[in-house]
Short mmCIF file of C-alpha atoms in Angstrom, two decimals:
data_model
loop_
_atom_site.label_atom_id
_atom_site.label_comp_id
_atom_site.label_asym_id
_atom_site.label_seq_id
_atom_site.Cartn_x
_atom_site.Cartn_y
_atom_site.Cartn_z
CA PHE P 1 -6.55 -1.54 19.37
CA VAL P 2 -7.40 0.30 16.11
CA LEU P 3 -9.04 -1.66 13.08
CA LEU P 4 -8.08 -0.06 9.69
CA SER P 5 -10.44 -0.91 6.80
CA SER P 6 -11.90 0.70 3.77
CA ASP P 7 -15.35 0.31 2.18
CA THR P 8 -13.97 -2.66 -0.06
CA ASP P 9 -12.29 -4.59 3.01
CA VAL P 10 -14.67 -7.71 3.99
CA PRO P 11 -12.90 -9.61 6.78
CA GLU P 12 -14.36 -12.99 7.77
CA GLN P 13 -16.53 -13.43 10.83
CA GLY P 14 -14.16 -13.88 13.83
CA ALA P 15 -11.29 -12.33 12.11
CA VAL P 16 -10.96 -9.11 14.24
CA ALA P 17 -11.01 -11.61 17.53
CA ALA P 18 -8.62 -13.87 16.26
CA MET P 19 -6.13 -10.98 15.39
CA ARG P 20 -6.49 -9.52 18.70
CA ASP P 21 -5.64 -12.82 20.41
CA ALA P 22 -2.38 -12.70 18.58
CA PHE P 23 -1.43 -9.48 20.42
CA PHE P 24 -1.75 -11.48 23.73
CA ASP P 25 0.56 -14.57 22.81
CA ARG P 26 3.48 -13.67 24.65
CA THR P 27 5.67 -15.90 22.43
CA GLN P 28 5.25 -13.49 19.65
CA GLY P 29 7.05 -10.52 21.35
CA ARG P 30 6.15 -6.90 20.87
CA VAL P 31 3.54 -7.06 18.11
CA GLY P 32 2.62 -3.92 16.53
CA SER P 33 0.12 -4.93 13.90
CA VAL P 34 -1.84 -8.25 12.68
CA ASN P 35 -3.03 -8.72 9.22
CA PRO P 36 -5.47 -11.45 8.00
CA ARG P 37 -4.81 -13.35 4.81
CA VAL P 38 -5.84 -11.30 1.64
CA ILE P 39 -7.94 -12.69 -0.95
CA LEU P 40 -8.48 -10.55 -3.96
CA GLU P 41 -12.18 -10.40 -4.90
CA THR P 42 -11.84 -11.63 -8.55
CA HIS P 43 -9.31 -14.60 -7.29
CA ALA P 44 -10.60 -16.67 -4.72
CA ASN P 45 -8.00 -18.56 -2.70
CA THR P 46 -5.14 -16.44 -4.26
CA ARG P 47 -3.14 -14.37 -1.86
CA GLN P 48 -2.34 -10.64 -2.63
CA ALA P 49 1.38 -10.28 -3.71
CA THR P 50 2.40 -8.52 -0.61
CA ASP P 51 1.14 -11.26 1.60
CA THR P 52 3.26 -14.05 0.37
CA ALA P 53 5.41 -14.39 3.70
CA VAL P 54 2.37 -15.56 5.38
CA GLN P 55 2.65 -19.17 6.39
CA ALA P 56 -0.25 -21.66 7.20
CA GLY P 57 -1.49 -21.95 10.67
CA GLY P 58 -0.15 -19.60 13.19
CA PRO P 59 1.13 -15.86 12.86
CA SER P 60 4.21 -15.17 10.89
CA ASP P 61 6.27 -11.94 10.01
CA ILE P 62 5.34 -10.18 6.77
CA ASP P 63 7.73 -7.76 5.22
CA LEU P 64 5.11 -5.55 3.43
CA LEU P 65 2.20 -4.45 5.59
CA VAL P 66 -1.27 -4.04 4.02
CA THR P 67 -3.30 -1.89 6.49
CA GLY P 68 -6.65 -2.72 4.93
CA GLY P 69 -8.32 -5.04 7.40
CA CYS P 70 -5.20 -4.59 9.79
CA LEU P 71 -5.49 -4.39 13.57
CA VAL P 72 -2.92 -2.07 14.94
CA SER P 73 -2.04 -1.56 18.68
CA MET P 74 -2.34 1.91 20.26
CA GLU P 75 1.04 1.45 21.59
CA ALA P 76 2.49 1.09 18.05
CA ILE P 77 0.52 4.23 16.92
CA ARG P 78 1.72 6.35 19.58
CA THR P 79 5.39 5.25 19.12
CA VAL P 80 5.47 5.87 15.18
CA GLY P 81 2.68 8.33 14.77
CA PRO P 82 -0.04 8.07 11.91
CA GLN P 83 0.34 7.62 8.48
CA ARG P 84 2.17 10.26 6.31
CA GLU P 85 0.36 12.81 4.39
CA ASP P 86 2.63 13.51 1.49
CA PHE P 87 1.86 10.19 -0.19
CA LEU P 88 -1.63 10.64 -0.09
CA ILE P 89 -2.38 7.11 -1.40
CA ASP P 90 -0.43 4.05 -2.43
CA MET P 91 2.69 2.94 -0.43
CA VAL P 92 1.26 4.54 2.65
CA ASP P 93 0.71 1.12 3.94
CA TYR P 94 4.21 -0.06 3.43
CA ASP P 95 5.71 3.07 4.83
CA PHE P 96 3.83 2.56 8.03
CA GLY P 97 4.92 -0.99 8.29
CA PHE P 98 8.48 -0.16 7.70
CA ARG P 99 8.11 2.31 10.61
CA LEU P 100 6.77 -0.37 12.91
CA GLN P 101 9.62 -2.66 12.19
CA ALA P 102 12.07 0.07 12.70
CA ALA P 103 10.62 0.83 15.94
CA GLY P 104 11.11 -2.92 17.06
CA PHE P 105 7.49 -4.02 16.52
CA ARG P 106 6.38 -7.09 14.64
CA THR P 107 4.14 -7.04 11.70
CA LEU P 108 2.48 -10.32 11.70
CA GLY P 109 0.23 -11.98 9.05
CA LEU P 110 -2.42 -14.63 10.40
CA ASP P 111 -3.12 -17.32 7.81
CA SER P 112 -6.09 -18.82 9.83
CA VAL P 113 -8.54 -15.91 8.96
CA SER P 114 -9.04 -13.99 5.73
CA MET P 115 -10.46 -10.79 4.22
CA ARG P 116 -11.76 -10.22 0.68
CA TYR P 117 -10.02 -7.15 -0.95
CA GLU P 118 -11.17 -5.53 -4.32
CA LEU P 119 -8.05 -4.31 -6.00
CA GLY P 120 -9.20 -1.46 -8.31
CA LYS P 121 -11.55 -2.19 -11.31
CA THR P 122 -10.05 -5.67 -11.63
CA ALA P 123 -11.00 -7.83 -14.73
CA ASN P 124 -9.54 -10.99 -16.06
CA ARG P 125 -8.15 -11.00 -19.38
CA ARG P 126 -6.61 -13.94 -21.51
CA PHE P 127 -3.04 -13.58 -22.80
CA LEU P 128 -1.94 -16.60 -24.82
CA TRP P 129 -2.29 -19.52 -22.29
CA ARG P 130 -2.53 -17.37 -19.18
CA THR P 131 -5.01 -15.35 -17.24
CA CYS P 132 -4.03 -11.99 -16.25
CA SER P 133 -5.61 -9.66 -13.76
CA VAL P 134 -6.12 -5.98 -15.09
CA GLN P 135 -6.51 -3.34 -12.47
CA ASN P 136 -7.53 -0.46 -14.96
CA TYR P 137 -6.47 2.18 -12.27
CA SER P 138 -6.96 5.87 -13.40
CA PRO P 139 -3.74 7.82 -14.81
CA VAL P 140 -3.55 9.73 -11.39
CA ARG P 141 -3.48 6.45 -9.72
CA ARG P 142 -0.68 5.26 -11.63
CA TYR P 143 1.07 8.46 -10.83
CA TYR P 144 0.86 7.89 -7.18
CA PHE P 145 2.10 4.36 -7.47
CA SER P 146 5.13 5.14 -9.51
CA ARG P 147 6.11 8.15 -7.59
CA ASN P 148 5.54 6.99 -3.81
CA GLY P 149 6.91 3.39 -4.59
CA LEU P 150 10.15 4.90 -5.97
CA THR P 151 10.46 7.38 -3.18
CA LEU P 152 10.05 4.83 -0.40
CA LEU P 153 12.58 2.65 -2.15
CA ARG P 154 15.04 5.41 -2.29
CA GLU P 155 14.46 6.04 1.36
CA THR P 156 14.51 2.42 2.63
CA GLY P 157 16.38 0.42 0.12
CA ASN P 158 14.22 -2.49 1.25
CA ARG P 159 14.42 -5.60 -0.90
CA ALA P 160 11.01 -6.94 -0.65
CA LEU P 161 9.74 -3.57 -1.59
CA ALA P 162 12.17 -3.50 -4.46
CA ASN P 163 11.06 -6.99 -5.87
CA PHE P 164 7.42 -5.97 -5.59
CA TYR P 165 7.47 -2.45 -6.95
CA TRP P 166 9.51 -3.15 -10.06
CA GLN P 167 7.64 -6.43 -11.02
CA PHE P 168 4.26 -4.74 -10.34
CA LEU P 169 5.40 -1.56 -12.32
CA TYR P 170 6.63 -3.55 -15.24
CA ALA P 171 3.62 -5.61 -15.42
CA SER P 172 1.25 -2.73 -15.06
CA ILE P 173 3.08 -1.10 -18.32
CA ALA P 174 2.63 -4.23 -20.09
CA LYS P 175 -1.03 -4.46 -19.23
CA ILE P 176 -1.80 -0.75 -19.99
CA LEU P 177 -0.20 -1.42 -23.53
CA ILE P 178 -2.00 -4.75 -24.35
CA TYR P 179 -5.48 -4.31 -22.60
CA GLU P 180 -6.32 -0.99 -21.09
CA GLU P 181 -7.78 2.33 -22.52
CA ASP P 182 -6.11 5.65 -22.15
CA LYS P 183 -2.68 4.10 -22.84
CA PHE P 184 -0.75 7.25 -23.52
CA GLN P 185 -2.21 9.18 -20.53
CA LYS P 186 -1.50 6.29 -18.12
CA LEU P 187 2.03 5.92 -19.21
CA LEU P 188 2.57 9.75 -19.16
CA PHE P 189 1.33 9.86 -15.73
CA ILE P 190 3.84 6.93 -14.79
CA GLY P 191 6.60 8.65 -16.09
CA ARG P 192 5.51 12.14 -14.24
CA GLY P 193 5.62 10.18 -11.05
CA LEU P 194 9.08 8.71 -11.64
CA ARG P 195 10.27 12.15 -12.36
CA ASP P 196 8.62 13.78 -9.45
CA SER P 197 10.02 11.25 -7.15
CA MET P 198 13.57 11.94 -8.41
CA LYS P 199 12.91 15.70 -7.82
CA GLY P 200 11.48 15.07 -4.38
CA ARG P 201 8.06 16.48 -5.34
CA LEU P 202 5.34 14.86 -2.99
CA GLY P 203 1.93 15.90 -1.77
CA PRO P 204 -1.33 15.89 -3.84
CA TYR P 205 -0.87 15.81 -7.60
CA GLU P 206 -3.20 18.75 -8.43
CA GLU P 207 -1.54 20.99 -5.66
CA ARG P 208 1.90 19.71 -6.96
CA LEU P 209 1.14 21.27 -10.32
CA ALA P 210 0.96 24.70 -8.47
CA SER P 211 4.15 24.36 -6.53
CA PRO P 212 7.25 24.41 -8.72
CA GLU P 213 9.77 23.87 -5.82
CA PRO P 214 10.54 20.41 -4.81
CA GLY P 215 9.01 19.26 -1.60
CA VAL P 216 6.37 22.19 -1.31
CA ILE P 217 2.92 21.74 -1.39
CA HIS P 218 0.64 24.64 -2.64
CA GLY P 219 -1.30 26.16 0.15
CA ALA P 220 0.56 24.17 2.99
CA THR P 221 3.41 24.33 5.23
CA PRO P 222 6.37 22.36 3.63
CA THR P 223 7.36 19.13 5.36
CA ALA P 224 10.30 17.03 4.62
CA ALA P 225 9.39 13.35 3.78
CA PRO P 226 10.30 11.15 6.76
CA SER P 227 12.79 8.37 6.44
CA VAL P 228 12.33 4.79 7.73
CA ARG P 229 16.04 5.06 9.02
CA SER P 230 15.47 8.25 11.11
CA GLY P 231 12.65 6.93 13.17
CA SER P 232 10.38 10.09 12.40
CA THR P 233 6.86 10.20 12.77
CA ILE P 234 4.24 9.92 9.83
CA SER P 235 0.94 11.64 9.55
CA SER P 236 -2.53 10.82 7.90
CA SER P 237 -2.64 9.36 4.44
CA LYS P 238 -5.47 9.95 2.17
CA SER P 239 -8.08 12.56 1.27
CA PRO P 240 -11.38 12.65 3.22
CA GLY P 241 -13.13 10.63 0.48
CA GLN P 242 -10.44 8.01 0.53
CA ARG P 243 -9.39 7.96 4.06
CA LYS P 244 -9.73 4.73 5.73
CA ARG P 245 -12.24 4.34 8.32
CA ILE P 246 -10.69 3.73 11.78
CA ARG P 247 -12.69 1.64 14.29
CA ARG P 248 -11.77 1.34 18.23
CA GLN P 249 -11.93 -2.14 19.56
#
């Protein structure tokens, strides 16, 4: 097994052992990954939006995989390959999960164990009678979310992804306009992300600027963006400073 985690992932004691045991439960079929229940650092007892399919008690299927704190079998990795490079960050998790599902693996959530997760520089803000979570992502991070999300949605047509992506994007735009600084810059980068997705421009944003042709990354060998339906493999996801640590169990 391989445990995927980042510097901000804090699984509770015994979480890894509990997730490992779920792989050996023969009633669960062919399991590719197991996730703990995700709790946002600033919202105790509140599940992350992508974790809503997890039911109380035993393992249950989740549509959108979050690889932070996720335990993945080596069989699954050998079958679908590692995470894709051309996304760099954002939607890499979901793409990997869709590939597992397309290859016949189950992606499970385990509600009996939890992991705390810091989502950007999250802060609470009041709007009328409601309290909102504001992530304060950088303009470049906004670019990757809008570009990669639309790209993956166009590749897969996944309904759960569509619901999450458009709701999060619209909410993000509203929060940028109401609460965040650098409003124009962030909205500009969201627009650039949507435009580049439609033109098939992927890879690191800085290198994409030096690459006028769609799908070509400056200084690298061009590779086509893989499709979930094709069953093609994927490669690693983040830059060295952002790449998730991999721990063998």
